[in-house]
PDB file of C-alpha atoms in Angstrom:
ATOM      1  CA  GLY A   7      -0.001   0.013  -0.042  1.00  0.00           C
ATOM      2  CA  GLN A   8       0.912   3.653  -0.123  1.00  0.00           C
ATOM      3  CA  ASN A   9       1.391   4.491   3.542  1.00  0.00           C
ATOM      4  CA  ILE A  10       2.191   8.087   4.571  1.00  0.00           C
ATOM      5  CA  ASP A  11       3.401   8.655   8.180  1.00  0.00           C
ATOM      6  CA  GLN A  12       3.544  11.794  10.112  1.00  0.00           C
ATOM      7  CA  PRO A  13       3.649  12.711  13.861  1.00  0.00           C
ATOM      8  CA  THR A  14       0.303  12.973  15.536  1.00  0.00           C
ATOM      9  CA  GLU A  15       0.939  16.117  17.587  1.00  0.00           C
ATOM     10  CA  MET A  16       3.557  18.913  18.045  1.00  0.00           C
ATOM     11  CA  THR A  17       3.727  21.870  20.425  1.00  0.00           C
ATOM     12  CA  ALA A  18       5.693  25.001  19.804  1.00  0.00           C
ATOM     13  CA  THR A  19       6.003  28.560  21.128  1.00  0.00           C
ATOM     14  CA  GLU A  20       4.858  31.690  19.383  1.00  0.00           C
ATOM     15  CA  GLY A  21       7.722  33.171  17.288  1.00  0.00           C
ATOM     16  CA  ALA A  22       9.488  29.850  17.102  1.00  0.00           C
ATOM     17  CA  ILE A  23      10.068  27.455  14.224  1.00  0.00           C
ATOM     18  CA  VAL A  24       8.522  23.963  13.877  1.00  0.00           C
ATOM     19  CA  GLN A  25       9.323  21.279  11.428  1.00  0.00           C
ATOM     20  CA  ILE A  26       6.756  18.581  10.533  1.00  0.00           C
ATOM     21  CA  ASN A  27       8.116  15.465   8.944  1.00  0.00           C
ATOM     22  CA  CYS A  28       6.337  13.223   6.582  1.00  0.00           C
ATOM     23  CA  THR A  29       7.743   9.843   5.247  1.00  0.00           C
ATOM     24  CA  TYR A  30       6.257   7.608   2.598  1.00  0.00           C
ATOM     25  CA  GLN A  31       7.003   4.565   0.469  1.00  0.00           C
ATOM     26  CA  THR A  32       9.158   5.630  -2.437  1.00  0.00           C
ATOM     27  CA  SER A  33       7.192   3.873  -5.256  1.00  0.00           C
ATOM     28  CA  GLY A  34       4.118   5.359  -6.879  1.00  0.00           C
ATOM     29  CA  PHE A  35       3.963   8.920  -5.728  1.00  0.00           C
ATOM     30  CA  ASN A  36       4.480  11.706  -8.349  1.00  0.00           C
ATOM     31  CA  GLY A  37       4.519  14.617  -5.845  1.00  0.00           C
ATOM     32  CA  LEU A  38       3.763  15.731  -2.355  1.00  0.00           C
ATOM     33  CA  PHE A  39       1.173  18.164  -1.113  1.00  0.00           C
ATOM     34  CA  TRP A  40       0.803  19.924   2.177  1.00  0.00           C
ATOM     35  CA  TYR A  41      -2.492  21.227   3.407  1.00  0.00           C
ATOM     36  CA  GLN A  42      -3.550  23.255   6.525  1.00  0.00           C
ATOM     37  CA  GLN A  43      -6.781  22.347   8.242  1.00  0.00           C
ATOM     38  CA  HIS A  44      -8.336  24.308  11.146  1.00  0.00           C
ATOM     39  CA  ALA A  45     -10.641  22.328  13.350  1.00  0.00           C
ATOM     40  CA  GLY A  46     -13.992  21.765  11.730  1.00  0.00           C
ATOM     41  CA  GLU A  47     -13.047  23.473   8.480  1.00  0.00           C
ATOM     42  CA  ALA A  48     -11.965  22.414   5.018  1.00  0.00           C
ATOM     43  CA  PRO A  49      -8.281  21.864   4.168  1.00  0.00           C
ATOM     44  CA  THR A  50      -6.471  24.675   2.393  1.00  0.00           C
ATOM     45  CA  PHE A  51      -3.583  24.289   0.037  1.00  0.00           C
ATOM     46  CA  LEU A  52      -0.125  25.269   1.291  1.00  0.00           C
ATOM     47  CA  SER A  53       2.519  23.738  -1.057  1.00  0.00           C
ATOM     48  CA  TYR A  54       3.224  21.174  -3.729  1.00  0.00           C
ATOM     49  CA  ASN A  55       6.658  19.612  -4.343  1.00  0.00           C
ATOM     50  CA  VAL A  56       7.254  17.409  -7.478  1.00  0.00           C
ATOM     51  CA  LEU A  57      11.040  17.887  -7.655  1.00  0.00           C
ATOM     52  CA  ASP A  58      13.702  17.400  -4.944  1.00  0.00           C
ATOM     53  CA  GLY A  59      14.550  20.453  -2.892  1.00  0.00           C
ATOM     54  CA  LEU A  60      13.114  23.331  -0.931  1.00  0.00           C
ATOM     55  CA  GLU A  61      10.154  25.477  -1.960  1.00  0.00           C
ATOM     56  CA  GLU A  62       9.755  28.596   0.062  1.00  0.00           C
ATOM     57  CA  LYS A  63       6.486  30.663   0.381  1.00  0.00           C
ATOM     58  CA  GLY A  64       6.740  33.344   3.018  1.00  0.00           C
ATOM     59  CA  ARG A  65       6.726  31.903   6.497  1.00  0.00           C
ATOM     60  CA  PHE A  66       6.133  28.316   5.150  1.00  0.00           C
ATOM     61  CA  SER A  67       8.676  26.136   3.362  1.00  0.00           C
ATOM     62  CA  SER A  68       8.378  22.580   2.138  1.00  0.00           C
ATOM     63  CA  PHE A  69      11.157  20.066   1.283  1.00  0.00           C
ATOM     64  CA  LEU A  70      11.092  16.900  -0.689  1.00  0.00           C
ATOM     65  CA  SER A  71      13.610  14.076  -1.145  1.00  0.00           C
ATOM     66  CA  ARG A  72      12.091  11.395  -3.564  1.00  0.00           C
ATOM     67  CA  SER A  73      14.917   8.946  -3.188  1.00  0.00           C
ATOM     68  CA  LYS A  74      14.479   8.922   0.674  1.00  0.00           C
ATOM     69  CA  GLY A  75      10.679   9.107   0.598  1.00  0.00           C
ATOM     70  CA  TYR A  76      10.800  12.087   2.868  1.00  0.00           C
ATOM     71  CA  SER A  77       9.241  15.567   3.080  1.00  0.00           C
ATOM     72  CA  TYR A  78       8.975  18.234   5.677  1.00  0.00           C
ATOM     73  CA  LEU A  79       6.949  21.405   6.170  1.00  0.00           C
ATOM     74  CA  LEU A  80       8.722  24.216   8.007  1.00  0.00           C
ATOM     75  CA  LEU A  81       6.667  26.819   9.728  1.00  0.00           C
ATOM     76  CA  LYS A  82       8.725  29.981  10.787  1.00  0.00           C
ATOM     77  CA  GLU A  83       7.802  32.955  13.133  1.00  0.00           C
ATOM     78  CA  LEU A  84       4.940  30.886  14.452  1.00  0.00           C
ATOM     79  CA  GLN A  85       1.657  32.754  15.164  1.00  0.00           C
ATOM     80  CA  MET A  86      -1.214  31.724  17.252  1.00  0.00           C
ATOM     81  CA  LYS A  87      -3.345  31.350  14.101  1.00  0.00           C
ATOM     82  CA  ASP A  88      -0.985  28.669  12.917  1.00  0.00           C
ATOM     83  CA  SER A  89      -2.511  26.219  15.451  1.00  0.00           C
ATOM     84  CA  ALA A  90      -4.142  23.663  13.116  1.00  0.00           C
ATOM     85  CA  SER A  91      -3.629  20.263  11.637  1.00  0.00           C
ATOM     86  CA  TYR A  92      -1.125  19.848   8.822  1.00  0.00           C
ATOM     87  CA  LEU A  93      -1.805  17.132   6.262  1.00  0.00           C
ATOM     88  CA  CYS A  94       0.748  15.489   4.051  1.00  0.00           C
ATOM     89  CA  ALA A  95      -0.606  13.935   0.890  1.00  0.00           C
ATOM     90  CA  GLY A  96       1.020  11.947  -1.875  1.00  0.00           C
ATOM     91  CA  VAL A  97      -0.392  12.180  -5.491  1.00  0.00           C
ATOM     92  CA  ILE A  98      -0.506   9.336  -8.107  1.00  0.00           C
ATOM     93  CA  LYS A  99      -0.883  10.999 -11.522  1.00  0.00           C
ATOM     94  CA  ALA A 100      -1.501   7.626 -13.229  1.00  0.00           C
ATOM     95  CA  ALA A 101      -4.464   7.069 -11.073  1.00  0.00           C
ATOM     96  CA  GLY A 102      -6.510  10.133 -11.705  1.00  0.00           C
ATOM     97  CA  ASN A 103      -4.406  12.316  -9.468  1.00  0.00           C
ATOM     98  CA  LYS A 104      -5.645  10.551  -6.472  1.00  0.00           C
ATOM     99  CA  LEU A 105      -4.338  11.918  -3.140  1.00  0.00           C
ATOM    100  CA  THR A 106      -3.400   9.629  -0.346  1.00  0.00           C
ATOM    101  CA  PHE A 107      -3.284  11.475   2.949  1.00  0.00           C
ATOM    102  CA  GLY A 108      -1.304  10.878   6.075  1.00  0.00           C
ATOM    103  CA  GLY A 109      -3.141  11.113   9.375  1.00  0.00           C
ATOM    104  CA  GLY A 110      -2.300  14.832   9.920  1.00  0.00           C
ATOM    105  CA  THR A 111      -0.154  16.538  12.438  1.00  0.00           C
ATOM    106  CA  ARG A 112      -1.912  18.750  15.053  1.00  0.00           C
ATOM    107  CA  VAL A 113       0.302  21.751  15.827  1.00  0.00           C
ATOM    108  CA  LEU A 114      -0.377  23.654  19.055  1.00  0.00           C
ATOM    109  CA  VAL A 115       1.145  27.132  19.267  1.00  0.00           C
ATOM    110  CA  LYS A 116       1.433  28.379  22.770  1.00  0.00           C
ATOM    111  CA  PRO A 117       2.131  31.976  23.885  1.00  0.00           C
TER     112      PRO A 117
ATOM    113  CA  ASP B   8     -17.239  34.345  -6.451  1.00  0.00           C
ATOM    114  CA  GLY B   9     -15.717  31.069  -7.766  1.00  0.00           C
ATOM    115  CA  GLY B  10     -15.740  28.213  -5.425  1.00  0.00           C
ATOM    116  CA  ILE B  11     -17.022  24.837  -4.300  1.00  0.00           C
ATOM    117  CA  THR B  12     -20.312  24.672  -2.441  1.00  0.00           C
ATOM    118  CA  GLN B  13     -21.371  21.726  -0.222  1.00  0.00           C
ATOM    119  CA  SER B  14     -24.789  21.466   1.245  1.00  0.00           C
ATOM    120  CA  PRO B  15     -26.100  20.929   3.744  1.00  0.00           C
ATOM    121  CA  LYS B  16     -23.563  21.905   6.392  1.00  0.00           C
ATOM    122  CA  TYR B  17     -25.079  19.373   8.875  1.00  0.00           C
ATOM    123  CA  LEU B  18     -27.169  16.288   8.028  1.00  0.00           C
ATOM    124  CA  PHE B  19     -28.852  13.670  10.162  1.00  0.00           C
ATOM    125  CA  ARG B  20     -29.598  10.164   8.834  1.00  0.00           C
ATOM    126  CA  LYS B  21     -32.148   7.874  10.240  1.00  0.00           C
ATOM    127  CA  GLU B  22     -31.682   4.081  10.308  1.00  0.00           C
ATOM    128  CA  GLY B  23     -32.154   2.478   6.843  1.00  0.00           C
ATOM    129  CA  GLN B  24     -32.349   5.830   5.120  1.00  0.00           C
ATOM    130  CA  ASN B  25     -30.390   6.963   2.067  1.00  0.00           C
ATOM    131  CA  VAL B  26     -29.105  10.553   2.129  1.00  0.00           C
ATOM    132  CA  THR B  27     -27.552  12.712  -0.643  1.00  0.00           C
ATOM    133  CA  LEU B  28     -24.834  15.222  -0.100  1.00  0.00           C
ATOM    134  CA  SER B  29     -24.543  18.047  -2.650  1.00  0.00           C
ATOM    135  CA  CYS B  30     -21.326  19.350  -4.177  1.00  0.00           C
ATOM    136  CA  GLU B  31     -21.373  22.153  -6.802  1.00  0.00           C
ATOM    137  CA  GLN B  32     -18.420  24.015  -8.290  1.00  0.00           C
ATOM    138  CA  ASN B  33     -18.247  26.998 -10.620  1.00  0.00           C
ATOM    139  CA  LEU B  34     -14.428  26.834 -11.164  1.00  0.00           C
ATOM    140  CA  ASN B  35     -14.813  24.918 -14.506  1.00  0.00           C
ATOM    141  CA  HIS B  36     -12.674  22.091 -12.995  1.00  0.00           C
ATOM    142  CA  ASP B  37     -12.642  18.812 -14.802  1.00  0.00           C
ATOM    143  CA  ALA B  38     -11.951  16.443 -11.789  1.00  0.00           C
ATOM    144  CA  MET B  39     -13.955  16.176  -8.650  1.00  0.00           C
ATOM    145  CA  TYR B  40     -13.459  14.013  -5.493  1.00  0.00           C
ATOM    146  CA  TRP B  41     -15.259  12.886  -2.357  1.00  0.00           C
ATOM    147  CA  TYR B  42     -13.439  12.307   0.862  1.00  0.00           C
ATOM    148  CA  ARG B  43     -14.395  11.079   4.343  1.00  0.00           C
ATOM    149  CA  GLN B  44     -12.681  12.276   7.497  1.00  0.00           C
ATOM    150  CA  ASP B  45     -13.199  10.665  10.895  1.00  0.00           C
ATOM    151  CA  PRO B  46     -12.222  12.558  14.095  1.00  0.00           C
ATOM    152  CA  GLY B  47      -8.483  13.026  14.507  1.00  0.00           C
ATOM    153  CA  GLN B  48      -7.684  11.247  11.195  1.00  0.00           C
ATOM    154  CA  GLY B  49      -6.714  12.084   7.685  1.00  0.00           C
ATOM    155  CA  LEU B  50      -8.913  12.037   4.543  1.00  0.00           C
ATOM    156  CA  ARG B  51      -9.974   8.819   2.870  1.00  0.00           C
ATOM    157  CA  LEU B  52     -11.057   8.837  -0.819  1.00  0.00           C
ATOM    158  CA  ILE B  53     -14.574   7.552  -1.572  1.00  0.00           C
ATOM    159  CA  TYR B  54     -15.064   8.273  -5.259  1.00  0.00           C
ATOM    160  CA  TYR B  55     -13.528  10.466  -7.934  1.00  0.00           C
ATOM    161  CA  SER B  56     -14.545  11.654 -11.312  1.00  0.00           C
ATOM    162  CA  GLN B  57     -12.076  12.923 -13.955  1.00  0.00           C
ATOM    163  CA  ILE B  58     -14.794  13.856 -16.634  1.00  0.00           C
ATOM    164  CA  VAL B  59     -18.541  14.008 -17.013  1.00  0.00           C
ATOM    165  CA  ASN B  60     -20.434  10.693 -17.088  1.00  0.00           C
ATOM    166  CA  ASP B  61     -17.403   8.867 -15.706  1.00  0.00           C
ATOM    167  CA  PHE B  62     -16.293   8.080 -12.166  1.00  0.00           C
ATOM    168  CA  GLN B  63     -14.094   5.557 -10.307  1.00  0.00           C
ATOM    169  CA  LYS B  64     -14.230   3.964  -6.821  1.00  0.00           C
ATOM    170  CA  GLY B  65     -11.676   5.248  -4.305  1.00  0.00           C
ATOM    171  CA  ASP B  66     -10.428   3.406  -1.317  1.00  0.00           C
ATOM    172  CA  ILE B  67     -13.620   3.218   0.639  1.00  0.00           C
ATOM    173  CA  ALA B  68     -16.499   3.119  -1.828  1.00  0.00           C
ATOM    174  CA  GLU B  69     -18.664   0.491  -0.194  1.00  0.00           C
ATOM    175  CA  GLY B  70     -22.018   1.856   0.967  1.00  0.00           C
ATOM    176  CA  TYR B  71     -21.776   5.031  -1.218  1.00  0.00           C
ATOM    177  CA  SER B  72     -22.781   5.956  -4.778  1.00  0.00           C
ATOM    178  CA  VAL B  73     -22.126   9.037  -6.995  1.00  0.00           C
ATOM    179  CA  SER B  74     -23.236  10.530 -10.234  1.00  0.00           C
ATOM    180  CA  ARG B  75     -21.560  13.032 -12.621  1.00  0.00           C
ATOM    181  CA  GLU B  76     -24.182  14.149 -15.079  1.00  0.00           C
ATOM    182  CA  LYS B  77     -22.866  17.694 -15.212  1.00  0.00           C
ATOM    183  CA  LYS B  78     -19.384  19.095 -14.990  1.00  0.00           C
ATOM    184  CA  GLU B  79     -20.409  21.371 -12.107  1.00  0.00           C
ATOM    185  CA  SER B  80     -22.035  18.751  -9.891  1.00  0.00           C
ATOM    186  CA  PHE B  81     -20.925  15.629  -8.155  1.00  0.00           C
ATOM    187  CA  PRO B  82     -23.531  14.439  -5.607  1.00  0.00           C
ATOM    188  CA  LEU B  83     -22.719  11.687  -3.059  1.00  0.00           C
ATOM    189  CA  THR B  84     -25.368   9.329  -1.801  1.00  0.00           C
ATOM    190  CA  VAL B  85     -24.753   7.609   1.564  1.00  0.00           C
ATOM    191  CA  THR B  86     -26.820   4.430   1.336  1.00  0.00           C
ATOM    192  CA  SER B  87     -28.306   2.321   4.079  1.00  0.00           C
ATOM    193  CA  ALA B  88     -25.594  -0.246   3.389  1.00  0.00           C
ATOM    194  CA  GLN B  89     -22.992   2.189   4.963  1.00  0.00           C
ATOM    195  CA  LYS B  90     -23.198   0.993   8.489  1.00  0.00           C
ATOM    196  CA  ASN B  91     -20.995   3.636  10.053  1.00  0.00           C
ATOM    197  CA  PRO B  92     -21.739   6.856   8.123  1.00  0.00           C
ATOM    198  CA  THR B  93     -21.008   9.417  10.939  1.00  0.00           C
ATOM    199  CA  ALA B  94     -18.157  11.455   9.576  1.00  0.00           C
ATOM    200  CA  PHE B  95     -17.173  14.830   8.052  1.00  0.00           C
ATOM    201  CA  TYR B  96     -17.490  14.653   4.239  1.00  0.00           C
ATOM    202  CA  LEU B  97     -15.403  16.714   1.976  1.00  0.00           C
ATOM    203  CA  CYS B  98     -15.689  17.448  -1.653  1.00  0.00           C
ATOM    204  CA  ALA B  99     -12.804  18.703  -3.888  1.00  0.00           C
ATOM    205  CA  SER B 100     -12.190  19.650  -7.408  1.00  0.00           C
ATOM    206  CA  SER B 101      -9.052  20.212  -9.455  1.00  0.00           C
ATOM    207  CA  THR B 102      -7.700  21.069 -12.936  1.00  0.00           C
ATOM    208  CA  GLY B 103      -4.564  21.931 -14.803  1.00  0.00           C
ATOM    209  CA  ASP B 104      -1.054  20.424 -14.724  1.00  0.00           C
ATOM    210  CA  LYS B 105      -0.453  20.492 -10.974  1.00  0.00           C
ATOM    211  CA  ASN B 106      -4.000  19.353 -10.185  1.00  0.00           C
ATOM    212  CA  ILE B 107      -4.106  21.126  -6.900  1.00  0.00           C
ATOM    213  CA  GLN B 108      -7.284  20.054  -5.138  1.00  0.00           C
ATOM    214  CA  TYR B 109      -9.549  22.739  -3.654  1.00  0.00           C
ATOM    215  CA  PHE B 110     -12.043  21.788  -1.091  1.00  0.00           C
ATOM    216  CA  GLY B 111     -15.561  22.784  -0.056  1.00  0.00           C
ATOM    217  CA  ALA B 112     -16.523  23.579   3.463  1.00  0.00           C
ATOM    218  CA  GLY B 113     -17.752  20.020   4.169  1.00  0.00           C
ATOM    219  CA  THR B 114     -20.932  18.314   5.378  1.00  0.00           C
ATOM    220  CA  ARG B 115     -21.097  16.887   8.853  1.00  0.00           C
ATOM    221  CA  LEU B 116     -23.218  13.676   8.800  1.00  0.00           C
ATOM    222  CA  SER B 117     -24.624  12.109  11.935  1.00  0.00           C
ATOM    223  CA  VAL B 118     -26.961   9.090  12.633  1.00  0.00           C
ATOM    224  CA  LEU B 119     -30.050   9.665  14.697  1.00  0.00           C
TER     225      LEU B 119
END
């Protein structure tokens, strides 16, 4: 199967940096998505990595290593509003661009 | 405004009843998807459709049915065969090379 693993929960302090890791089986996936989901709301798109390396978008960056089956999402200068779940998802283009999601990492930002 | 509209926001199902969740998009997206999310968990794919009049089963299709008669609409029916329907249901659509999926606000289904 196409398993995606990420930590269940992380806690960090306002203004700090947090790195959320995501590991997956190396076969099958054509790219990695990261979504943010506040409690009770729909996921919103954060980033998409299809090539190895770091993609930076303001306070958020995402990294991908296809050979290692590894990705991370880096959140800098944490704000209270960043308290949410962060979902890692692999995409299989040959299968209608199906997304396979990890269980999500709940990040709690404390003052 | 362009977007994905799901209705209703909350839905209650009686024992043995079929219920239909609506998903409409005015983004002119080709592909549409239905996911189920249980508390504290990730999303699981129920059904998806890449073009009108065509759809495929996802990972947990049993007890669900869909139709795609129009590009804008992809309704999901939760049948009485789905014995544990209580969950948060999310509809998404995508298009283009990157096929970024954009989500509706969701429908929360509970059993009476």
